[in-house]
Short mmCIF file of C-alpha atoms and ligand atoms in Angstrom, two decimals:
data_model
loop_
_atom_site.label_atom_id
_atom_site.label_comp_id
_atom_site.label_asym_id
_atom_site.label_seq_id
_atom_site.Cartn_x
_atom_site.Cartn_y
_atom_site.Cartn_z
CA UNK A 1263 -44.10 74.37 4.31
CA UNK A 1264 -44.71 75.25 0.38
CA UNK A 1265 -47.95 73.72 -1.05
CA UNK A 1266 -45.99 71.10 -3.08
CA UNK A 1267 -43.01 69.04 -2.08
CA UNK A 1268 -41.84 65.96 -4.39
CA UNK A 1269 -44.29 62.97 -3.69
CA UNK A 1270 -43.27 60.03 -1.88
CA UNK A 1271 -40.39 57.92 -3.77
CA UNK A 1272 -38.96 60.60 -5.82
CA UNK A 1273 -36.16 63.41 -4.60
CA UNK A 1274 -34.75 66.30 -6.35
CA UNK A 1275 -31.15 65.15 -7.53
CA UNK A 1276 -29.17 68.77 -6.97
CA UNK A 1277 -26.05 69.83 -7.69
CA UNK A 1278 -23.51 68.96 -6.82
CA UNK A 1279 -24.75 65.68 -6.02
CA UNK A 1280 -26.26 66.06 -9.88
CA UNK A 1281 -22.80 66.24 -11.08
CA UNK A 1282 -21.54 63.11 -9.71
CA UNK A 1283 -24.90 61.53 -11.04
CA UNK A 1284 -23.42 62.81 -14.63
CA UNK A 1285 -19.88 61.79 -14.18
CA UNK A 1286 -21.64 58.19 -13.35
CA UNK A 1287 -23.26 57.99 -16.21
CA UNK A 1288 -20.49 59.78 -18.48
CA UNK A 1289 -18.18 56.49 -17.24
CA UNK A 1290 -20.41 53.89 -17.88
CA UNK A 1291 -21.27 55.57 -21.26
CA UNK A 1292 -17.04 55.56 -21.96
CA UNK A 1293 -17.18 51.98 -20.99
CA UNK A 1294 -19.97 50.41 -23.15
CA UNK A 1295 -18.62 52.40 -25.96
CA UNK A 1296 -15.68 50.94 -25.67
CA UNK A 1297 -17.28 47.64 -26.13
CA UNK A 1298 -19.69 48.42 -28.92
CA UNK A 1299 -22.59 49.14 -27.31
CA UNK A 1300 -24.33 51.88 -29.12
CA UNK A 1301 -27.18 53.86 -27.19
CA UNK A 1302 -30.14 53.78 -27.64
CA UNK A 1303 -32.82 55.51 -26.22
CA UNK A 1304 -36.36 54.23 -25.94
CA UNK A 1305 -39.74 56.48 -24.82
CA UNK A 1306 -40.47 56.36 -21.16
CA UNK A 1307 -43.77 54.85 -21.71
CA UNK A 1308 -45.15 52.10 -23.74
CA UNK A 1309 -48.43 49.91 -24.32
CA UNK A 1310 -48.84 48.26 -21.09
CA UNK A 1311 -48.75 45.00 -23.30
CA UNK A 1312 -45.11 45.29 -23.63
CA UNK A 1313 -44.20 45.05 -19.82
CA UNK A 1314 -46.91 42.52 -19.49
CA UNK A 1315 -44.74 40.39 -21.26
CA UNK A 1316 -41.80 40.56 -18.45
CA UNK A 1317 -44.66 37.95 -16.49
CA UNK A 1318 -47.44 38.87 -14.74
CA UNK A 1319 -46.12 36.60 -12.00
CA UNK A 1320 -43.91 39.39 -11.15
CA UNK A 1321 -44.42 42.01 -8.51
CA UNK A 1322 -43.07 44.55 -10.72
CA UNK A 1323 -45.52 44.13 -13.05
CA UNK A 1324 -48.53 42.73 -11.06
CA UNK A 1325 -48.29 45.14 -8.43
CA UNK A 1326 -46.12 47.79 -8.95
CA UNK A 1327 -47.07 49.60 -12.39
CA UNK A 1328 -47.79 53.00 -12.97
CA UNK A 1329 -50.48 52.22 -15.68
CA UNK A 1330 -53.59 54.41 -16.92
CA UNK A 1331 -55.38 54.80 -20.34
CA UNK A 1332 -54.46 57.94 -22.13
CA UNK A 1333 -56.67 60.03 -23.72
CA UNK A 1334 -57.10 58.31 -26.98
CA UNK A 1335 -58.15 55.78 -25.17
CA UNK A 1336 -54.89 53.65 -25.10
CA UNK A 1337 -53.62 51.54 -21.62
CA UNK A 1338 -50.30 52.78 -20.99
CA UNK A 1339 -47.58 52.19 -18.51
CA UNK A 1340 -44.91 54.34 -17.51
CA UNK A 1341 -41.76 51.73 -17.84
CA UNK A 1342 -40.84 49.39 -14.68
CA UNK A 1343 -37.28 48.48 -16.47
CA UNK A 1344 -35.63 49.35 -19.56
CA UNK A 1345 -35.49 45.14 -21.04
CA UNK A 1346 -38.96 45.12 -22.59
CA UNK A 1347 -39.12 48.23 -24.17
CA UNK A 1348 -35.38 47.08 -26.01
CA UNK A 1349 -36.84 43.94 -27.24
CA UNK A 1350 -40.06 45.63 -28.43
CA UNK A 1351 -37.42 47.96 -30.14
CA UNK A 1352 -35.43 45.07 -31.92
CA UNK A 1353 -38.56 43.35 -32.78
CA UNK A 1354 -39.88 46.92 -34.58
CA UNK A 1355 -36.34 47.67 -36.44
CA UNK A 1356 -35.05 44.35 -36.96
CA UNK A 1357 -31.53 45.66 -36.77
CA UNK A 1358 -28.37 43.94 -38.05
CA UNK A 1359 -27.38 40.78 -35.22
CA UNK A 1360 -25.61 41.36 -32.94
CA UNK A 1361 -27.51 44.11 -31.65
CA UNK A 1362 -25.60 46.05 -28.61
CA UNK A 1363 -27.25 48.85 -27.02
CA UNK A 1364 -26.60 50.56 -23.82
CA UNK A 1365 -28.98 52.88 -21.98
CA UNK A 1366 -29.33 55.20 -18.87
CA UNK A 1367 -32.63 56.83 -17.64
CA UNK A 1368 -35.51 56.53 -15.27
CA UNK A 1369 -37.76 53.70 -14.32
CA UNK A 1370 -41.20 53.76 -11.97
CA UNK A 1371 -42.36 51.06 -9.72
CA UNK A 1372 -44.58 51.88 -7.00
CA UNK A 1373 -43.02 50.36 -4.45
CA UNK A 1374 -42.51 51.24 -0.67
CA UNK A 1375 -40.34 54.04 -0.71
CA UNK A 1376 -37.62 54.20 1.72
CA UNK A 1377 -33.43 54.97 1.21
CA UNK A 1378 -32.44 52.86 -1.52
CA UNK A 1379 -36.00 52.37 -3.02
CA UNK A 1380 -37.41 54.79 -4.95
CA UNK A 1381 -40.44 55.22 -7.25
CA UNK A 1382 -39.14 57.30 -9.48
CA UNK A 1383 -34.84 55.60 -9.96
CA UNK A 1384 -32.26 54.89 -12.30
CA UNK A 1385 -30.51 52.76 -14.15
CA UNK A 1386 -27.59 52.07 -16.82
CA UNK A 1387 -27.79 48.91 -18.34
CA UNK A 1388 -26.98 46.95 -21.36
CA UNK A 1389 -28.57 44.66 -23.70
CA UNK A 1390 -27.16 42.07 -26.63
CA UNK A 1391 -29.35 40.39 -28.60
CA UNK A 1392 -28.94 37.73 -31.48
CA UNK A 1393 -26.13 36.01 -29.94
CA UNK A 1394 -26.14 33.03 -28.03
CA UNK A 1395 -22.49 32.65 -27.24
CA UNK A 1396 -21.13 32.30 -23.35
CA UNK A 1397 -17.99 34.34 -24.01
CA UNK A 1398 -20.84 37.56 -24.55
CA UNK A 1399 -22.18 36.55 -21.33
CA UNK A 1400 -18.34 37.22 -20.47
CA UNK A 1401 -18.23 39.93 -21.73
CA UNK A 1402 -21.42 41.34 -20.29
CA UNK A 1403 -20.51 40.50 -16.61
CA UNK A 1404 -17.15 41.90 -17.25
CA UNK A 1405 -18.67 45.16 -18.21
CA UNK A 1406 -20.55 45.67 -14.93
CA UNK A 1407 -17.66 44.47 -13.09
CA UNK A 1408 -15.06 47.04 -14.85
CA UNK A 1409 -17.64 49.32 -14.17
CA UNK A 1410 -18.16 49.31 -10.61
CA UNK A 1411 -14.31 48.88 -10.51
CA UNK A 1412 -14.06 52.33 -12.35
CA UNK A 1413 -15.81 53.83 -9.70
CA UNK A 1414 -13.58 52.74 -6.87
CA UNK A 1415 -15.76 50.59 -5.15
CA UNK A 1416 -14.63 47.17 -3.32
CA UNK A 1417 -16.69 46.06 -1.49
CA UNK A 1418 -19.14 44.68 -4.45
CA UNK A 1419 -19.78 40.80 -4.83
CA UNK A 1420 -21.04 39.29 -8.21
CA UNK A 1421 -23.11 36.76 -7.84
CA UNK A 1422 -23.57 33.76 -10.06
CA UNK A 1423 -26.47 31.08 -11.26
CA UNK A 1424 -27.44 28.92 -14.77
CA UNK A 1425 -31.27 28.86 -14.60
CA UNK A 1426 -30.53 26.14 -17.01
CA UNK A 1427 -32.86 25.69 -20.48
CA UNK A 1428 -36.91 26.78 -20.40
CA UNK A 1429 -37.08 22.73 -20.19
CA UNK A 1430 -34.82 21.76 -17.61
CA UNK A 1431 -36.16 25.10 -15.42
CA UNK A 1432 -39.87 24.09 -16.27
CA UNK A 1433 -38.80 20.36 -14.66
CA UNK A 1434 -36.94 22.04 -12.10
CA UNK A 1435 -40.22 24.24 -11.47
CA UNK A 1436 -42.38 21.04 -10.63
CA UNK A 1437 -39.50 19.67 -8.67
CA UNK A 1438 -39.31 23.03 -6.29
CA UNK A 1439 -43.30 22.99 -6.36
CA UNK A 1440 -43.88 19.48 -5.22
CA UNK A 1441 -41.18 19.94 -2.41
CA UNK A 1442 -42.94 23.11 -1.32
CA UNK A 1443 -46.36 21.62 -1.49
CA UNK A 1444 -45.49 19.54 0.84
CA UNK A 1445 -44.12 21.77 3.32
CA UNK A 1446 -46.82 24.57 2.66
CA UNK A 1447 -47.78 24.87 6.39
CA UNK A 1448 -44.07 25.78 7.72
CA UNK A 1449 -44.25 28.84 4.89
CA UNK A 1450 -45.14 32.18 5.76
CA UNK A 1451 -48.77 33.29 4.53
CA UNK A 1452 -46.78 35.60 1.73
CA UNK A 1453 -44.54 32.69 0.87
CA UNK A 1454 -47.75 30.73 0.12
CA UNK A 1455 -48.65 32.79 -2.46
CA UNK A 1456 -45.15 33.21 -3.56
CA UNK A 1457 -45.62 29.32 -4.31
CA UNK A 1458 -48.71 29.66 -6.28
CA UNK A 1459 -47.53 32.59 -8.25
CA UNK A 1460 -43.88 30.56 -8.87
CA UNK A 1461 -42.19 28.15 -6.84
CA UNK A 1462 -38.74 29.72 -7.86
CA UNK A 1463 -39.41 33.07 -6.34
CA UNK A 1464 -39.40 31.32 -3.04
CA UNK A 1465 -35.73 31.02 -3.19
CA UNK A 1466 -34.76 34.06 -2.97
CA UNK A 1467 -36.97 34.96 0.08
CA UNK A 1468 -36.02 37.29 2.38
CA UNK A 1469 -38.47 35.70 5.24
CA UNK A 1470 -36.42 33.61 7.25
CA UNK A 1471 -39.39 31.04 7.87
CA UNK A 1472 -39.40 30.84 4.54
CA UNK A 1473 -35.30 30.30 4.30
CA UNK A 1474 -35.72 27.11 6.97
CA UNK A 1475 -38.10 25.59 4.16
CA UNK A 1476 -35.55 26.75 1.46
CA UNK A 1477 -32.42 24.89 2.67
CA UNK A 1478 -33.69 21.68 2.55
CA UNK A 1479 -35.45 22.07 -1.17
CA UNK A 1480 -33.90 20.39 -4.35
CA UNK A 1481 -30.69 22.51 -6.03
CA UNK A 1482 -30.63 23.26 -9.88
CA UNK A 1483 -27.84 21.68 -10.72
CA UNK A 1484 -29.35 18.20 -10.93
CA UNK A 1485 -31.53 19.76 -13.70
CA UNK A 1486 -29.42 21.42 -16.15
CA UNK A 1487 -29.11 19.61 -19.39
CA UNK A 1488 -25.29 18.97 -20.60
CA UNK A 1489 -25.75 21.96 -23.17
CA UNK A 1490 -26.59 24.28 -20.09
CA UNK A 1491 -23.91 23.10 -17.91
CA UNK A 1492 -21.09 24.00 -20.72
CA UNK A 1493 -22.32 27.03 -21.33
CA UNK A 1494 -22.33 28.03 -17.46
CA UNK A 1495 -18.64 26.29 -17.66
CA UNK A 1496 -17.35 28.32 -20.09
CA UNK A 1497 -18.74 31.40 -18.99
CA UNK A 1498 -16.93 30.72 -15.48
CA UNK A 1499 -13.59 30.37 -17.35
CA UNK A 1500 -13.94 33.23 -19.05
CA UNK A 1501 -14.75 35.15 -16.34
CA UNK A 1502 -11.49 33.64 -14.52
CA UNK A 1503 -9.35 34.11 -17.24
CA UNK A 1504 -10.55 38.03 -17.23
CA UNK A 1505 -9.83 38.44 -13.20
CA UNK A 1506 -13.12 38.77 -12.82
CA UNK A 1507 -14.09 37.18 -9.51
CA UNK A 1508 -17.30 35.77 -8.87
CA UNK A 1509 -19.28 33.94 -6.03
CA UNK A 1510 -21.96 30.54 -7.07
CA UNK A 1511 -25.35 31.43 -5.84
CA UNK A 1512 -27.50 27.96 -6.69
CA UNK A 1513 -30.64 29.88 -5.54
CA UNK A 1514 -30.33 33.23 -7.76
CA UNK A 1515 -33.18 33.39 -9.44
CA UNK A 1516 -33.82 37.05 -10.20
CA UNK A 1517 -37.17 38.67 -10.11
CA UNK A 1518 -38.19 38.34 -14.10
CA UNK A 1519 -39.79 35.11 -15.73
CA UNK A 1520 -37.73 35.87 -19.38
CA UNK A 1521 -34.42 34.84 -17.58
CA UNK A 1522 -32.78 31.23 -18.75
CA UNK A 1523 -29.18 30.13 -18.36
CA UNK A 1524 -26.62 32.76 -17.10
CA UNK A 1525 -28.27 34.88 -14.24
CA UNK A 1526 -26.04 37.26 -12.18
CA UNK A 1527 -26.73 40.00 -9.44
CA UNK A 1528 -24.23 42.45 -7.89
CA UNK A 1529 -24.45 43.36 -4.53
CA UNK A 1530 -22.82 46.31 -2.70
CA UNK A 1531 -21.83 44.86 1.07
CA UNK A 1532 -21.46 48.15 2.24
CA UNK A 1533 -25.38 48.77 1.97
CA UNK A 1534 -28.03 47.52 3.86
CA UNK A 1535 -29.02 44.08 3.23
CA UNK A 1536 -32.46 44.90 2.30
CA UNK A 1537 -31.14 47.18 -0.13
CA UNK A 1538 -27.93 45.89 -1.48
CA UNK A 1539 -28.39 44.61 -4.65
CA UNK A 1540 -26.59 47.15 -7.31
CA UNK A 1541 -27.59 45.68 -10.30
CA UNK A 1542 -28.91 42.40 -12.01
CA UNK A 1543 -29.46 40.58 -14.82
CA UNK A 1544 -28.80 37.97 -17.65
CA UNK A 1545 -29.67 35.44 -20.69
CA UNK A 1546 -33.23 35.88 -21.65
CA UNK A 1547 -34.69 33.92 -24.52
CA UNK A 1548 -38.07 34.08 -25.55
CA UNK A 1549 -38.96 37.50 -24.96
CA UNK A 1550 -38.40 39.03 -28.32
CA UNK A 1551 -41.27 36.19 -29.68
CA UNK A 1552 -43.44 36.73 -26.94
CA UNK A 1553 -43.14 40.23 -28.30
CA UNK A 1554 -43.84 39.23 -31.71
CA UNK A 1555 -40.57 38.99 -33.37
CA UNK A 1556 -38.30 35.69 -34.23
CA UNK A 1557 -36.77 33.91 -31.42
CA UNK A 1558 -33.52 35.70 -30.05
CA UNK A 1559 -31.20 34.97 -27.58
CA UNK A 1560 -30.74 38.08 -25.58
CA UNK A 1561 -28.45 39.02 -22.34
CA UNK A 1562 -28.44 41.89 -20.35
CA UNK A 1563 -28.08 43.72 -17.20
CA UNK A 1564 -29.26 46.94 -15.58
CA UNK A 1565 -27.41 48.63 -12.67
CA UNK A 1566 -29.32 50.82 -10.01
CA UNK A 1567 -27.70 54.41 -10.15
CA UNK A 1568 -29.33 55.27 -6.70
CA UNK A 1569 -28.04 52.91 -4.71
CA UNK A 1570 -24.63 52.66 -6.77
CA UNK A 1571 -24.21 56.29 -5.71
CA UNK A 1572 -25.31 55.17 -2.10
CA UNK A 1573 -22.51 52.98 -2.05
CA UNK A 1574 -19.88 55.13 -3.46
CA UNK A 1575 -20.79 57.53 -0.23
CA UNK A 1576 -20.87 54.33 1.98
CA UNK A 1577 -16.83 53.34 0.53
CA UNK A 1578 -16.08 57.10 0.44
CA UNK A 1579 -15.16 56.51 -3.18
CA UNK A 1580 -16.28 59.09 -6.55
CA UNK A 1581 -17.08 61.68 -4.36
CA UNK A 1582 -19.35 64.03 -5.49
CA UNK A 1583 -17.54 67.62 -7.68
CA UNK A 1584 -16.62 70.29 -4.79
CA UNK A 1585 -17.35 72.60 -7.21
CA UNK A 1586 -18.75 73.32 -10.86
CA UNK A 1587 -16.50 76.20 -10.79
CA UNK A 1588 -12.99 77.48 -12.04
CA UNK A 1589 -13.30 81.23 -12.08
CA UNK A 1590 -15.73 83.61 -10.55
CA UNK A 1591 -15.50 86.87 -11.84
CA UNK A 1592 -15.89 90.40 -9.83
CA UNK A 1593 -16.54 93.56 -11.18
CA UNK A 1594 -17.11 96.71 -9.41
CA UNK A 1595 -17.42 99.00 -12.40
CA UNK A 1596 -20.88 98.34 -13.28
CA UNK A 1597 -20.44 94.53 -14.52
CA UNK A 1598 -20.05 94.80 -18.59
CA UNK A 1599 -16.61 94.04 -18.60
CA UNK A 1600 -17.61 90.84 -16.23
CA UNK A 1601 -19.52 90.28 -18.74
CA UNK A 1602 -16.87 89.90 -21.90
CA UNK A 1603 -14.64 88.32 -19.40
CA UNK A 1604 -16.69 85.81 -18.29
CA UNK A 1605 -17.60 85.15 -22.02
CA UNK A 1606 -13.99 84.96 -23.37
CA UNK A 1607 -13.22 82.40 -20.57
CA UNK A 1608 -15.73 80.29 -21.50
CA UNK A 1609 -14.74 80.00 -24.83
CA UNK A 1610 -11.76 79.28 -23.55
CA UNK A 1611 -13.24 75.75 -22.12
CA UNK A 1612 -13.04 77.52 -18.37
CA UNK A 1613 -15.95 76.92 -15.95
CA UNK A 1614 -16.77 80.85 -15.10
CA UNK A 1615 -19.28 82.38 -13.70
CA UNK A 1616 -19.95 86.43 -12.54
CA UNK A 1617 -21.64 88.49 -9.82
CA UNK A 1618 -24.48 90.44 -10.84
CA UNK A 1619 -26.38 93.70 -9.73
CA UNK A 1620 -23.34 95.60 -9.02
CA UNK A 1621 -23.03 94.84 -5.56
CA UNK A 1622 -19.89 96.17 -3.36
CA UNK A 1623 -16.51 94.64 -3.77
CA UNK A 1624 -16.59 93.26 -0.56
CA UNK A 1625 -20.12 91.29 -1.19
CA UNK A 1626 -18.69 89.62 -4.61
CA UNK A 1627 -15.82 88.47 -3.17
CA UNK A 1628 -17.87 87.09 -0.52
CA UNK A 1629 -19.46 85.15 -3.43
CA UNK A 1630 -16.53 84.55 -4.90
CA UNK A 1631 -15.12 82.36 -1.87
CA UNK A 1632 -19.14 80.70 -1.54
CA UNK A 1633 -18.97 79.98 -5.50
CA UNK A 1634 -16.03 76.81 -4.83
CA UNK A 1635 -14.47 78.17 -7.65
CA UNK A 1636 -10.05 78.36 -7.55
CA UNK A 1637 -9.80 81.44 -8.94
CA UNK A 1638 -11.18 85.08 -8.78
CA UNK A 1639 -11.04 87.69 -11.65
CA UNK A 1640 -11.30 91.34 -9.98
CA UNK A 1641 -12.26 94.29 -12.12
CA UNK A 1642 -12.17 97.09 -10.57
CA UNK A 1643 -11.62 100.99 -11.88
CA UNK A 1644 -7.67 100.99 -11.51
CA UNK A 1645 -7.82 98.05 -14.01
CA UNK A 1646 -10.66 99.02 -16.11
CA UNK A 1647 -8.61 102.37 -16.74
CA UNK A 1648 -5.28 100.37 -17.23
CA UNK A 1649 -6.88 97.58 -19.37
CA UNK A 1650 -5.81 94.59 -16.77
CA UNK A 1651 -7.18 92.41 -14.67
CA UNK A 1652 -6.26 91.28 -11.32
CA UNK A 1653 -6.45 87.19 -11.08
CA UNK A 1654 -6.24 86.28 -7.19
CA UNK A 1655 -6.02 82.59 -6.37
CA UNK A 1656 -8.87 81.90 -3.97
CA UNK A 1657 -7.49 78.56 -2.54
CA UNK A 1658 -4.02 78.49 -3.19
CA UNK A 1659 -1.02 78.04 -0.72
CA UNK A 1660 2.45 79.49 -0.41
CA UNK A 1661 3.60 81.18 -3.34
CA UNK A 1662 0.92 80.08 -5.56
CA UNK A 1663 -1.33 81.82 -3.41
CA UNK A 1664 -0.37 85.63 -4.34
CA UNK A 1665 -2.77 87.60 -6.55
CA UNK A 1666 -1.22 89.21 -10.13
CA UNK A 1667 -2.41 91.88 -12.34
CA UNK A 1668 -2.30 90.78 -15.71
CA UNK A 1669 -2.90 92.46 -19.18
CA UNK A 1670 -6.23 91.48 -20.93
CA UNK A 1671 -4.24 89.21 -23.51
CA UNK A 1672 -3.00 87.39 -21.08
CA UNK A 1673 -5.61 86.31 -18.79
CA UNK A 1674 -6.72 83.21 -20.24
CA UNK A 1675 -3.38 81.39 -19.47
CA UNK A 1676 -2.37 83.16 -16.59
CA UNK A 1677 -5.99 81.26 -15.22
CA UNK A 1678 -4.90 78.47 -17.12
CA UNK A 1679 -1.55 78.06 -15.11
CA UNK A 1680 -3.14 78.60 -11.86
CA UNK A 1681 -5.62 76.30 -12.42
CA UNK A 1682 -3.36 73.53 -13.18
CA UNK A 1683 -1.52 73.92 -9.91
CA UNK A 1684 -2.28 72.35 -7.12
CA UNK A 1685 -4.53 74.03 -4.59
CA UNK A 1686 -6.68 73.53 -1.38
CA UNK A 1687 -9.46 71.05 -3.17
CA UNK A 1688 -13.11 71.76 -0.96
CA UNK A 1689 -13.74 69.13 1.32
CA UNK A 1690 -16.18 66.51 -0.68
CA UNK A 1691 -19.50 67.04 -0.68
CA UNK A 1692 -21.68 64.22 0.60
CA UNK A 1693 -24.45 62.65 -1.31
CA UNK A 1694 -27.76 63.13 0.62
CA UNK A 1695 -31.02 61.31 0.09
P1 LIG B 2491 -34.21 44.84 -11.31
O1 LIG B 2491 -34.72 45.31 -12.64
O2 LIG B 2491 -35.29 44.75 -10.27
O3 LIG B 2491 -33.35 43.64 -11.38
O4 LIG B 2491 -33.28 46.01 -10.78
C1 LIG B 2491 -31.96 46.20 -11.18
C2 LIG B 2491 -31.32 47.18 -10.24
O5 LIG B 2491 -32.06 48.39 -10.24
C3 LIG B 2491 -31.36 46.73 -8.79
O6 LIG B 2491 -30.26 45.92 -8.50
C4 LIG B 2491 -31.31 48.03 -8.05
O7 LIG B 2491 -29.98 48.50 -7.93
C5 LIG B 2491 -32.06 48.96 -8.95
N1 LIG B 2491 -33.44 49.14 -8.46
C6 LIG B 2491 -34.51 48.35 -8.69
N2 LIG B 2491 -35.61 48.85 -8.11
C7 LIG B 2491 -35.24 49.98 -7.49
C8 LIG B 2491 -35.92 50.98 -6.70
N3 LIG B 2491 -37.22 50.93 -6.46
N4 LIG B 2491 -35.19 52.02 -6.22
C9 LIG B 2491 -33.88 52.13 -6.47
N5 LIG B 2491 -33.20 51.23 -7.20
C10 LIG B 2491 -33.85 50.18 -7.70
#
C-alpha cells in the first residue's frame, strides 16, 4: 500500500477514461456556443458569504461545505455549485443583459461518498441572467436535452415543475407546513426536521414514511398566480413545439431556496435510483440582490459529469477513446531519427508517439501493438541507409493490412491514407469508478 491514496470522495480520472471526460465537455462547450453562451470561468473558492446566500436551509450549504479561514484571516469556502459564484460575478461586472455564460469544472460537498457521489465532482452548466422570458427557459431545457441527446443516451427523463412566484410559493409554504404539522407524528425523525428547516423539502423525500404523508398533502397548482401559470404554459409549448419531451412532476422542488417558477431535473433511468438525477436546475430570482446587485431574473442548470459518464457506460453509448494514438514510431538505430519523425508527424496534426532507450526491435514493436495506436513507423538500418521508412499497419485487415517502405517525403500521407481506412477499432474501454 503507498503512504497516500486519494481521500474518500475523490478518484483519479485517467486516461483514457480522461479523454472521454474531455470529449464531454468539448460537446457541451460546441453546444452552448452555439447558443451564445460565452464561458466564463469563476475561482474555485469564494467568501463563504456568497454560498450562504444559496439558503442556509440547505444541506449543501448547512452541512456539506468545505469552509475554513485563510490565512489573512478571511472565512472561505471551496464552491458547493457553480450558481452563486455567477451571480456574485454579474453583480461585480454588471455586464450587458442578457448575460449567457456557460461553465465546466469542479465542485466540493462533503457528502457520503459512494458511486455516483463524490466530494470532489463535476459539472457543465449554464446560466442567463436579465431575462425573464419563458421561451429562454425553452431554450435552456432544450440545451440540456440536445445535450444528453448528443451523447447518445435514451434512457434520460426531464422532469418538470412551476414553483410559482416568491408569493404564491411563500402561501404555498404555510399551506404544506400546516398540513405537515398536523401529521408530524407519522414523519420520520429526519423528516421532522426537514419540516422545520422547509416544508417543501419534504416533497421530494426519499423516506417512504415520509412519501405516505406526502401523497395526501396539498399540490402547487392551486397556488400559482395567473402570471405563473402562463409562463409555465408557454414554456410547455415551447418545449413541444421543439420535440422536446418532458414529464409534470407537481412535487419537484429542487434542493436550493433561490428557485421560483420553472424548475426542471433530468434523470438517467439507467442509474440507480438513489443516484439518478443527471442534472438540475431553473428560474431563480432574487439571488443577484441578496448578493447585492439589482433584482435579476436568472435561469440555469448544471449537469453532473460523473454520473452523466456513469450513464453513458450504463447505455453503452460515448464510449471512452481506445486509444490517444495514431502512430507509434520504432527505431532501432539509436532513436534520433524517431525523434524528427515523430516531430514532423506531429506537425502534421498526427497523434505520434516513440520508443525510447534503444531497446531491441522486437521490445518496441511489442510497444507498438500495447500503445493502441493504427500504425507503426519502423526505422531500422536498411532504411536509415536508404532514407525510407517502413509504415506497417498494426490493425489493419486484408490488403490494407500489408506493411510499405516509403521515401521520407512521402510518409506523412502514406500514414495519412492508412489512417483514414478502416481498421480493427480496440474494443472500448470501460469507464471505471
Ligand atoms: P445540484 O446542484 O445538487 O442540483 O446538482 C446538479 C447535478 O450535479 C446533479 O443532478 C448531479 O448529477 C450532480 N451532483 C450533485 N452532487 C453530486 C455529487 N456529490 N457527486 C456527483 N455528482 C453530483
Amino acid at each position: 500500500m503507498p503512504a497516500f491514496q486519494t481521500s474518500p470522495g475523490t478518484r483519479d480520472i485517467l486516461p483514457p477514461e480522461s479523454g472521454q471526460f474531455r470529449r464531454l465537455v468539448d460537446v457541451f462547450a460546441t453546444l452552448a456556443e452555439r447558443a451564445g453562451f460565452g464561458l466564463i470561468i469563476p475561482p474555485m473558492f469564494e467568501d463563504l458569504g456568497v454560498f450562504q446566500r444559496i439558503g442556509e436551509a440547505t444541506d449543501i450549504v448547512s452541512k456539506e461545505m468545505y469552509d475554513f479561514v485563510d490565512k489573512g484571516g478571511r472565512h472561505i469556502a471551496l464552491r458547493p455549485e457553480q450558481t452563486a459564484g455567477v451571480v456574485r460575478a454579474f453583480v461585480q461586472h454588471r455586464p450587458v443583459l442578457p448575460w449567457k455564460t456557460w461553465y465546466a469544472g469542479p465542485n466540493f460537498r462533503y457528502e457520503s461518498a459512494q458511486k455516483g457521489r463524490y466530494r470532489q465532482f463535476d459539472q457543465v452548466g449554464v446560466e442567463a441572467l436579465g431575462v425573464d422570458d419563458p421561451y429562454l427557459d425553452v431554450e435552456v431545457i432544450t440545451l440540456a436535452w440536445r445535450f444528453f441527446e448528443a451523447l447518445g443516451l435514451r434512457q434520460v427523463t426531464l422532469l418538470l415543475n412551476s414553483l410559482g412566484e416568491p408569493d404564491d410559493r411563500a402561501r404555498y409554504r404555510e399551506a404544506l407546513r400546516v398540513y405537515f404539522e398536523g401529521r408530524a407524528g407519522e414523519l420520520t425523525e429526519d423528516g421532522r426536521l426537514t419540516l422545520g428547516r422547509n416544508p417543501l423539502r419534504l416533497l421530494d423525500s426519499k423516506r417512504e414514511q415520509d412519501l405516505l404523508v406526502v401523497a395526501g398533502a396539498p399540490q402547487l397548482g392551486a397556488f400559482r398566480s395567473q402570471a405563473s401559470t402562463d409562463h409555465f404554459a408557454t414554456v410547455q409549448a415551447g418545449l413541444r413545439a421543439l420535440g422536446v419531451p418532458f414529464v409534470l412532476a407537481p412535487n419537484l422542488v429542487r434542493g436550493l431556496d433561490y428557485y421560483r417558477r420553472t424548475t426542471f431535473e433530468l434523470v438517467a433511468d439507467a442509474l440507480d435510483a438513489a443516484q439518478n438525477a443527471v442534472g438540475g436546475g431553473g428560474r431563480y430570482d432574487g439571488l443577484a440582490e441578496d448578493l447585492g446587485g439589482p433584482s435579476t431574473p436568472g435561469v440555469g442548470f448544471a449537469l453532473g459529469v460523473d454520473r452523466t459518464l456513469l450513464a453513458c457506460e450504463s447505455e453503452g453509448v460515448f464510449a471512452a477513446p481506445a486509444s490517444v494514438l495514431d502512430v507509434f514510431v520504432v527505431d532501432t538505430t539509436g532513436g534520433a531519427s524517431a525523434l524528427t519523425v515523430a516531430e514532423r508527424l506531429r506537425t502534421a496534426g498526427i497523434r505520434t508517439d516513440r520508443a525510447f532507450e534503444n531497446r531491441s526491435m522486437k521490445s518496441q514493436m511489442r510497444a507498438a501493438d500495447r500503445s493502441g495506436a493504427a500504425v507503426a513507423v519502423i526505422i531500422g538500418t536498411n532504411e536509415l541507409a536508404a532514407g525510407q521508412l517502413t509504415v506497417r499497419p498494426l490493425r489493419h485487415t486484408g490488403e490494407d493490412a500489408l506493411q510499405r517502405t516509403v521515401a521520407d517525403h512521402e510518409l506523412v500521407d502514406e500514414v495519412r491514407a492508412l489512417l483514414s481506412t478502416s481498421y480493427e477499432p480496440l474494443p472500448a474501454r470501460q469507464h471505471h469508478s
